[in-house]
Amino acid sequence: MRAFTVMFGRPAAMAASVGLAILFLSAGWTALPTRNAPSTLAYRLPDGDPAAGDEGMPVFVLRPDHSTLRAGVARMQTGGRIDVTLYDPSDPELTQESEGLLFNADLRVMWLLATDEERAALRRGIEKLGVGLRDAIDAVLRSPEFNDEYRSVLKDVGRQAIDTAWHHPGTKAAYDELVRSAEPVLREAIGRDLRGIVMKRAEPMVWDMLSANVGSVLKLFQDQPWNLTPVEQALEGIQRDVREQGLVEKTTQRILDSWQAKAFMQTFANNAMDAAVRDPRMRDAVHRLLTDQRLGAYLTPASQPANELARLAPQILFGVHPQSDLNALAAYIFRGFITGRPGQLVILTSPRQRDQILALDRFAPRPLLYGVPQ
Amino acid sequence: MTTMNNALEIAGLGIRRPTGAVLVRDATFTIKPAEIVLLVGPSGSGKSTIVKLLGGLLETGPGGWGVTGRLTCGDRKLDLESERSHVGGIVFQDHALFNDLSALENLRIAADHAGRPPAPALLADATALLGDIGVHKTVASCSGGQRQRLAIARTLLADRPVLLFDEPNSGLDVRMARRLGELIRDLCVGMGKPALIVAHHVKDLLPVADRVLLLDTRSRRLVEVPKDADAIEAELMKLDSGSAASTGTAQIDTAAPQNGKDRRNPWPSSIGHRSRLYWFGRYMAEYFWELCVSPLMLIYMGAGALIMGFVSMWFGFHYNSFGGYLKSLLHDETLVGLGLVQGTVAVPLISSILFVARNNAIIAADIGNRVLSSQFKAMDNLGITARTYIYSAILINMVMGALMLLVLSLGVAGWSSMQTWHLQFPQQNFELWREHFFQKLILEGGHVTPRMGWVLLKVGLSALLAGAAAIVIGGGRKESVLEINAAIARSIIIGVTLTLLVHAVISVLTL
């Protein structure tokens, strides 16, 4: 610096210092966040919302290629008004994007914002995985290793669990309740529907019985059995009528539709599962099953679709790939997912994009109406 | 010329080194007003120690020099064993000019710290020597002779009753040494002040001396010897076994004052009077410039912050877990974390280290140079409170500068981070970066996070401790430039280590 001072003098050095200090402070000033900027857009919820939000919501703009760009901050005001402060109101991407949609920040948003091709690709991946899983499970269940070592144990466990659940007091109480609730249904079915069928068949049966046994009536003291064929025919006819009229199915359906039936089934299933899980043989079998390297070979049908889906889903939904620019929407949703505080977000779209999204899902996005900025 | 009629009387003077060795035993002498006494003796015999004693620079007391005897000068009577003498104004062998001040300021500071404002006659007498020296000339641009006359003028302005010259002819050729002798003669006679000249080579000064005292290194007594050059040389030869080293000559000019006397002398009117606060401000400004805001310092700190901002943002996003795969997903939290770390840990630390490393080198060199060139001694002799001015100016500027440059560094690093981020995410708006980067630094309502209080504490405290270390290291005994170099290196290492420790401790405590 002495050389500088010698060459240009102390005043020049001081001027250089002042210039540098101003330059540095200006650079720092440009980096500071803009606070309390006035809102540039306003929307409102159609059904209103009395609560004002404490925290700002991010605002994104949906571009024609279905990528999103962070465009500003929105704040929920009392009465459902949403004030939006755009980072750059003169951004040309915003001039055509004026329709607002309010979302809860969850994976559904990513699904809705994906292109048709991306959604189709995801569906294909999920289907492939489903097929692969079925094949893999079938292969495991058919494998000699499973049949030799696991099947009998698991069957025993299952039987034991059903037995335990059946004798469980809760199951018994639920079953009794079901039976009590079924009696009126059965009485009604027998008294009304079955009676009509029986009566229809009973009258010809009497005449058939009489005509078939008329000889026997006359030989009163002969020791001959009655000809019961008409009875058998009448019973067959009743059974046929019952079957043809669906009487059993209807009655069963009525019983099964009752809440007592549901309660019984739930109680029974819960108790059976609890009993199975508590069974140490089950724990041991499952542990061995999961760590049995011999069974790994049977899972091959599922592994490739699973890998493909694991690679595809983050790429499509979160835009995760090595050279990706920022997907601020995915980052926000991911943060909400991790922290357990998903929050809400606003996406600005064109009218056509809004209609496409609403066609896919009429409930997840909440269309916003225009409001007046304040 | 001003006249003072105070004789210097020394009775029973004894000086003992801190090691216990006796330097002078029971010396008694008197120097009358306007009388010039030559004090001669072999090298290392202790002549300069007597000058220091009379100038109030000898550290006496427990662990220091041992002194006995009495001093009388006018109405001042001192017991040298317990009281410090300030009767002598010393002209140091190496001039001990304050080379950070201009020629004029060297005189001004001496005049302003004299017991009372110098009388016009004293100003005229003292500055009559300086006719050929420009008022605003820097010390560095003065010739050797001009520096010597500046040093003499500065000592005269301090207005001490006795003039003490420590080997003034050292390095001068015969002609110049005789001129200097005549100059001293004129001053003493004109001002009526007694003068004691310590000299190893007496021949050139003998014509102006009234008496000659020999410090006998065998008997450790002061002995008056005849004004006979040959006799003195013979005595010295006996005492100084062949240590009469030849001296080089300096390119000095003592002829100018006589010419200058004929012209109007601008010096007296330029000296004027200033308060001590002015001098404190003067040193504050000097160190503020050197330690805080010189262009090179700003460029250096700015470059450090620029690189820090780039590195933290570039590598923060490129070399986190899974690299580019997750940089999009983890963007928000990464940015918030980088902002917090950069603002409260990384930039304060790098800023402090750069600041301390550079300034500790400067302080150690500056203080070391002042020690080596006897500037502190000269200040003490002139009654200038060097520690108040220089040490406090350094420490205040260290703290103030560290905080000020921290703000600048944070600004530059922030800007650099923002631009680096935009290189990686070119489609995003800068406001997105601002929103996340400052999320934990600037709270709702625009308030700065309370954590910044700890940041200021660690930056200020580390600068204060490092500055104090540099002062202590630089202010240690210096015998050569090599020792200054070693002090610079030591000062950097200790300063940076202290900085690291302070930052680490406070950062850990405030996690």
Coordinates of C-alpha atoms in Angstrom, one line a residue, chain B residues 43-385:
Chain B
S43 CA 32.3 1.2 24.7
G44 CA 29.9 -0.4 27.1
S45 CA 31.3 1.4 30.0
G46 CA 27.9 2.9 31.0
K47 CA 28.1 6.4 29.6
S48 CA 24.7 6.1 28.0
T49 CA 23.3 4.8 31.2
I50 CA 24.2 8.0 33.0
V51 CA 22.4 9.9 30.2
K52 CA 19.3 7.7 30.6
L53 CA 19.4 8.2 34.3
L54 CA 19.4 11.9 33.9
G55 CA 16.7 11.7 31.2
G56 CA 14.4 9.6 33.5
L57 CA 14.6 6.5 31.4
L58 CA 16.4 4.1 33.7
E59 CA 14.2 1.5 35.3
T60 CA 15.2 1.5 38.9
G61 CA 13.8 -0.4 41.8
P62 CA 13.5 -4.1 42.7
G63 CA 14.8 -6.2 39.9
G64 CA 16.1 -3.1 38.0
W65 CA 19.0 -0.8 38.1
G66 CA 20.2 0.3 41.5
V67 CA 20.9 4.0 41.9
T68 CA 22.1 6.1 44.7
G69 CA 23.1 9.8 45.0
R70 CA 21.5 13.2 44.9
L71 CA 20.7 15.5 42.0
T72 CA 20.2 19.2 42.2
C73 CA 19.1 21.4 39.3
G74 CA 17.8 24.8 40.1
D75 CA 15.2 24.4 42.8
R76 CA 14.8 20.7 42.1
K77 CA 16.5 18.4 44.5
L78 CA 16.1 14.7 43.9
D79 CA 17.1 11.6 45.8
L80 CA 18.0 9.4 42.8
E81 CA 17.5 6.2 44.8
S82 CA 13.8 6.8 45.0
E83 CA 13.0 9.6 42.6
R84 CA 13.1 9.7 38.9
S85 CA 15.0 12.5 37.2
H86 CA 13.4 14.4 34.4
V87 CA 15.9 17.2 34.2
G88 CA 17.6 16.1 31.0
G89 CA 16.3 16.3 27.5
I90 CA 18.1 13.6 25.5
V91 CA 19.2 13.8 21.9
F92 CA 19.5 10.1 21.1
Q93 CA 22.3 8.6 19.1
D94 CA 20.0 7.3 16.4
H95 CA 17.8 10.5 16.7
A96 CA 14.7 8.4 17.7
L97 CA 12.5 10.6 15.5
F98 CA 8.9 9.4 15.3
N99 CA 8.9 8.3 11.7
D100 CA 5.1 8.0 11.5
L101 CA 4.9 11.7 12.1
S102 CA 6.1 14.5 9.8
A103 CA 9.0 16.7 10.7
L104 CA 6.6 19.4 11.9
E105 CA 4.6 16.9 13.9
N106 CA 7.8 15.7 15.6
L107 CA 8.2 19.2 16.9
R108 CA 4.6 19.8 17.6
I109 CA 4.2 16.8 19.8
A110 CA 7.3 17.7 21.8
A111 CA 6.1 21.2 22.3
D112 CA 2.6 20.1 23.2
H113 CA 3.9 17.8 25.9
A114 CA 6.4 20.2 27.4
G115 CA 5.4 21.3 30.9
R116 CA 4.2 24.6 29.5
P117 CA 3.8 26.0 26.0
P118 CA 7.2 27.0 24.6
A119 CA 8.0 30.6 24.8
P120 CA 8.4 32.4 21.5
A121 CA 12.1 32.8 22.1
L122 CA 12.5 29.1 22.7
L123 CA 10.6 28.3 19.6
A124 CA 12.8 30.6 17.6
D125 CA 16.0 29.1 19.1
A126 CA 14.9 25.6 18.5
T127 CA 13.7 26.0 15.0
A128 CA 16.5 28.2 13.9
L129 CA 18.3 24.9 13.2
L130 CA 15.7 23.9 10.6
G131 CA 15.8 26.6 8.0
D132 CA 16.6 24.2 5.2
I133 CA 13.9 21.7 6.1
G134 CA 10.5 21.9 4.7
V135 CA 7.8 22.1 7.3
H136 CA 5.8 19.3 5.9
K137 CA 8.7 17.1 5.0
T138 CA 8.5 13.5 6.2
V139 CA 11.2 12.2 8.5
A140 CA 12.0 9.5 5.9
S141 CA 12.8 12.1 3.3
C142 CA 15.2 14.1 5.6
S143 CA 18.9 13.7 5.3
G144 CA 21.0 12.4 8.2
G145 CA 22.0 15.9 9.3
Q146 CA 18.5 17.2 9.0
R147 CA 17.3 14.4 11.2
Q148 CA 19.9 15.2 13.7
R149 CA 18.9 18.8 13.8
L150 CA 15.2 17.8 14.0
A151 CA 16.0 15.6 17.0
I152 CA 17.9 18.4 18.7
A153 CA 15.1 20.9 18.0
R154 CA 12.6 18.5 19.3
T155 CA 14.6 18.0 22.5
L156 CA 15.0 21.8 22.9
L157 CA 11.2 22.2 22.6
A158 CA 10.7 19.8 25.5
D159 CA 12.4 22.6 27.5
R160 CA 14.4 20.5 30.0
P161 CA 16.9 22.3 32.1
V162 CA 19.8 20.1 30.9
L163 CA 20.7 19.0 27.4
L164 CA 22.0 15.4 27.1
F165 CA 23.6 14.3 23.8
D166 CA 24.2 10.5 23.4
E167 CA 27.1 10.1 21.0
P168 CA 25.9 12.9 18.6
N169 CA 29.0 12.6 16.4
S170 CA 28.5 8.9 15.8
G171 CA 28.7 8.2 12.1
L172 CA 29.8 11.7 11.2
D173 CA 33.0 12.7 9.4
V174 CA 35.3 15.1 11.1
R175 CA 34.0 18.2 9.4
M176 CA 30.4 17.4 10.1
A177 CA 31.2 16.5 13.7
R178 CA 32.9 19.8 14.3
R179 CA 29.9 21.7 12.8
L180 CA 27.6 19.8 15.1
G181 CA 29.9 20.7 18.1
E182 CA 29.6 24.4 17.1
L183 CA 25.9 24.0 16.9
I184 CA 25.7 22.6 20.4
R185 CA 28.0 25.2 21.7
D186 CA 25.8 28.0 20.3
L187 CA 22.7 26.5 21.7
C188 CA 24.1 26.0 25.2
V189 CA 25.6 29.4 25.4
G190 CA 22.5 31.1 23.9
M191 CA 20.0 29.2 26.2
G192 CA 22.3 29.1 29.2
K193 CA 21.7 25.4 29.6
P194 CA 24.3 22.9 30.8
A195 CA 25.0 20.1 28.4
L196 CA 26.5 16.7 28.9
I197 CA 27.8 15.0 25.7
V198 CA 28.5 11.4 25.7
A199 CA 31.2 10.6 23.1
H200 CA 33.4 7.8 22.3
H201 CA 35.4 9.8 19.8
V202 CA 36.3 13.0 21.4
K203 CA 38.7 14.8 19.1
D204 CA 36.0 16.5 17.0
L205 CA 34.0 17.7 20.0
L206 CA 36.9 18.6 22.2
P207 CA 37.1 22.2 20.9
V208 CA 33.6 23.0 22.1
A209 CA 33.8 21.3 25.5
D210 CA 34.6 23.1 28.7
R211 CA 35.6 20.1 30.6
V212 CA 36.0 16.3 30.1
L213 CA 34.9 13.6 32.4
L214 CA 36.3 10.1 32.0
L215 CA 34.4 7.0 33.2
D216 CA 37.2 4.9 34.6
T217 CA 36.1 1.3 34.1
R218 CA 38.7 0.0 36.5
S219 CA 37.8 2.2 39.5
R220 CA 34.2 2.8 38.4
R221 CA 34.6 6.4 39.1
L222 CA 34.2 9.6 37.1
V223 CA 37.5 11.3 36.7
E224 CA 38.0 14.8 35.3
V225 CA 40.8 14.7 32.7
P226 CA 42.5 17.6 30.9
K227 CA 41.1 18.8 27.5
D228 CA 44.0 17.2 25.8
A229 CA 43.0 15.0 22.9
D230 CA 46.2 12.9 23.1
A231 CA 45.9 12.4 26.8
I232 CA 42.3 11.4 26.6
E233 CA 43.0 9.0 23.8
A234 CA 45.8 7.5 25.8
E235 CA 43.6 7.0 28.8
L236 CA 40.9 5.5 26.6
M237 CA 43.4 3.2 24.9
K238 CA 44.3 2.0 28.3
L239 CA 40.7 1.4 29.3
D240 CA 39.3 0.3 25.9
S241 CA 41.6 -2.4 24.7
G242 CA 41.5 -1.7 21.1
S243 CA 37.8 -1.2 20.7
A244 CA 38.1 2.0 18.8
A245 CA 36.2 0.9 15.8
S246 CA 36.2 3.0 12.8
T247 CA 33.0 4.8 12.0
G248 CA 31.4 5.3 8.6
T249 CA 30.5 8.7 7.4
A250 CA 27.0 10.0 6.8
Q251 CA 25.9 12.2 4.1
I252 CA 24.6 15.0 6.2
D253 CA 24.4 18.7 5.9
T254 CA 24.7 21.0 8.9
A255 CA 25.5 24.1 6.9
A256 CA 22.0 24.9 6.0
P257 CA 20.9 26.4 9.3
Q258 CA 23.2 29.3 9.0
N259 CA 21.7 30.1 5.6
G260 CA 18.2 29.5 6.9
K261 CA 18.6 32.0 9.7
D262 CA 18.8 34.7 7.1
R263 CA 15.4 33.8 5.6
R264 CA 12.0 34.0 7.4
N265 CA 11.6 30.9 9.5
P266 CA 8.2 29.3 9.0
W267 CA 8.6 26.8 11.8
P268 CA 7.6 28.8 14.9
S269 CA 4.3 29.9 13.5
S270 CA 3.6 26.3 12.2
I271 CA 4.1 24.6 15.5
G272 CA 1.3 26.3 17.5
H273 CA -0.4 24.3 20.3
R274 CA -2.7 21.3 20.4
S275 CA -4.4 19.5 23.2
R276 CA -3.6 15.9 24.2
L277 CA -6.9 14.9 22.8
Y278 CA -5.7 16.0 19.4
W279 CA -2.7 13.8 19.7
F280 CA -4.9 10.9 20.8
G281 CA -7.1 11.5 17.8
R282 CA -4.0 11.7 15.6
Y283 CA -2.8 8.3 16.7
M284 CA -6.3 6.9 16.5
A285 CA -6.5 8.1 12.9
E286 CA -3.1 6.8 12.1
Y287 CA -3.9 3.3 13.3
F288 CA -7.4 3.4 12.0
W289 CA -5.9 3.9 8.6
E290 CA -3.2 1.3 9.0
L291 CA -5.1 -1.4 10.7
C292 CA -8.6 -0.9 9.4
V293 CA -9.2 1.0 6.2
S294 CA -6.2 1.1 4.0
P295 CA -7.2 0.1 0.5
L296 CA -5.0 -3.0 0.6
M297 CA -6.5 -4.1 3.8
L298 CA -10.0 -3.7 2.4
I299 CA -9.1 -5.6 -0.8
Y300 CA -7.5 -8.4 1.4
M301 CA -10.5 -8.7 3.6
G302 CA -12.9 -8.4 0.7
A303 CA -11.1 -11.1 -1.2
G304 CA -11.2 -13.4 1.8
A305 CA -15.0 -12.9 2.2
L306 CA -15.6 -13.3 -1.5
I307 CA -13.8 -16.6 -1.5
M308 CA -15.5 -17.7 1.7
G309 CA -18.9 -16.9 0.3
F310 CA -18.2 -18.8 -2.9
V311 CA -16.7 -21.8 -1.3
S312 CA -19.4 -22.3 1.3
M313 CA -22.2 -22.0 -1.3
W314 CA -20.5 -24.0 -4.1
F315 CA -19.3 -26.9 -2.0
G316 CA -22.2 -26.8 0.3
F317 CA -24.5 -27.8 -2.6
H318 CA -22.1 -29.9 -4.6
Y319 CA -20.5 -32.0 -2.0
N320 CA -23.3 -32.8 0.4
S321 CA -24.8 -36.2 0.8
F322 CA -25.7 -37.7 -2.6
G323 CA -24.3 -34.6 -4.3
G324 CA -26.5 -33.2 -7.1
Y325 CA -29.2 -35.8 -6.6
L326 CA -30.5 -34.3 -3.4
K327 CA -29.5 -30.7 -3.8
S328 CA -32.9 -29.8 -5.2
L329 CA -34.8 -31.6 -2.4
L330 CA -32.6 -30.4 0.4
H331 CA -32.2 -27.0 -1.0
D332 CA -34.2 -25.0 1.5
E333 CA -32.7 -26.5 4.6
T334 CA -29.3 -26.4 3.1
L335 CA -29.6 -22.8 2.3
V336 CA -30.9 -22.0 5.8
G337 CA -28.0 -23.9 7.3
L338 CA -25.4 -22.4 5.1
G339 CA -26.7 -18.9 5.9
L340 CA -26.5 -19.6 9.6
V341 CA -23.1 -21.1 9.5
Q342 CA -21.7 -18.5 7.2
G343 CA -23.1 -15.6 9.2
T344 CA -22.3 -16.8 12.7
V345 CA -19.3 -19.0 12.3
A346 CA -17.4 -19.2 9.0
V347 CA -17.2 -15.5 7.9
P348 CA -16.6 -14.2 11.5
L349 CA -13.8 -16.7 11.9
I350 CA -12.1 -16.2 8.5
S351 CA -12.5 -12.4 8.9
S352 CA -11.0 -12.5 12.4
I353 CA -8.1 -14.7 11.3
L354 CA -7.3 -12.5 8.3
F355 CA -7.6 -9.4 10.3
V356 CA -5.5 -10.6 13.2
A357 CA -2.8 -12.2 11.1
R358 CA -2.3 -9.0 9.1
N359 CA -2.6 -6.6 11.9
N360 CA -0.5 -8.5 14.4
A361 CA 2.3 -8.4 11.9
I362 CA 1.9 -4.7 11.5
I363 CA 1.6 -4.0 15.3
A364 CA 4.6 -6.2 16.2
A365 CA 6.7 -4.6 13.5
D366 CA 5.5 -1.1 14.4
I367 CA 6.1 -1.5 18.1
G368 CA 9.3 -3.4 17.6
N369 CA 10.6 -0.7 15.4
R370 CA 9.7 2.0 18.0
V371 CA 11.5 0.0 20.6
L372 CA 14.6 -0.7 18.5
S373 CA 14.9 3.0 17.4
S374 CA 14.4 4.2 21.0
Q375 CA 11.2 6.0 20.0
F376 CA 9.4 5.0 23.2
K377 CA 12.4 6.2 25.2
A378 CA 12.3 9.5 23.4
M379 CA 8.6 9.7 24.0
D380 CA 9.2 9.0 27.7
N381 CA 11.9 11.6 27.8
L382 CA 9.7 14.1 26.1
G383 CA 6.9 13.4 28.5
I384 CA 4.7 11.9 25.8
T385 CA 2.3 9.3 27.1

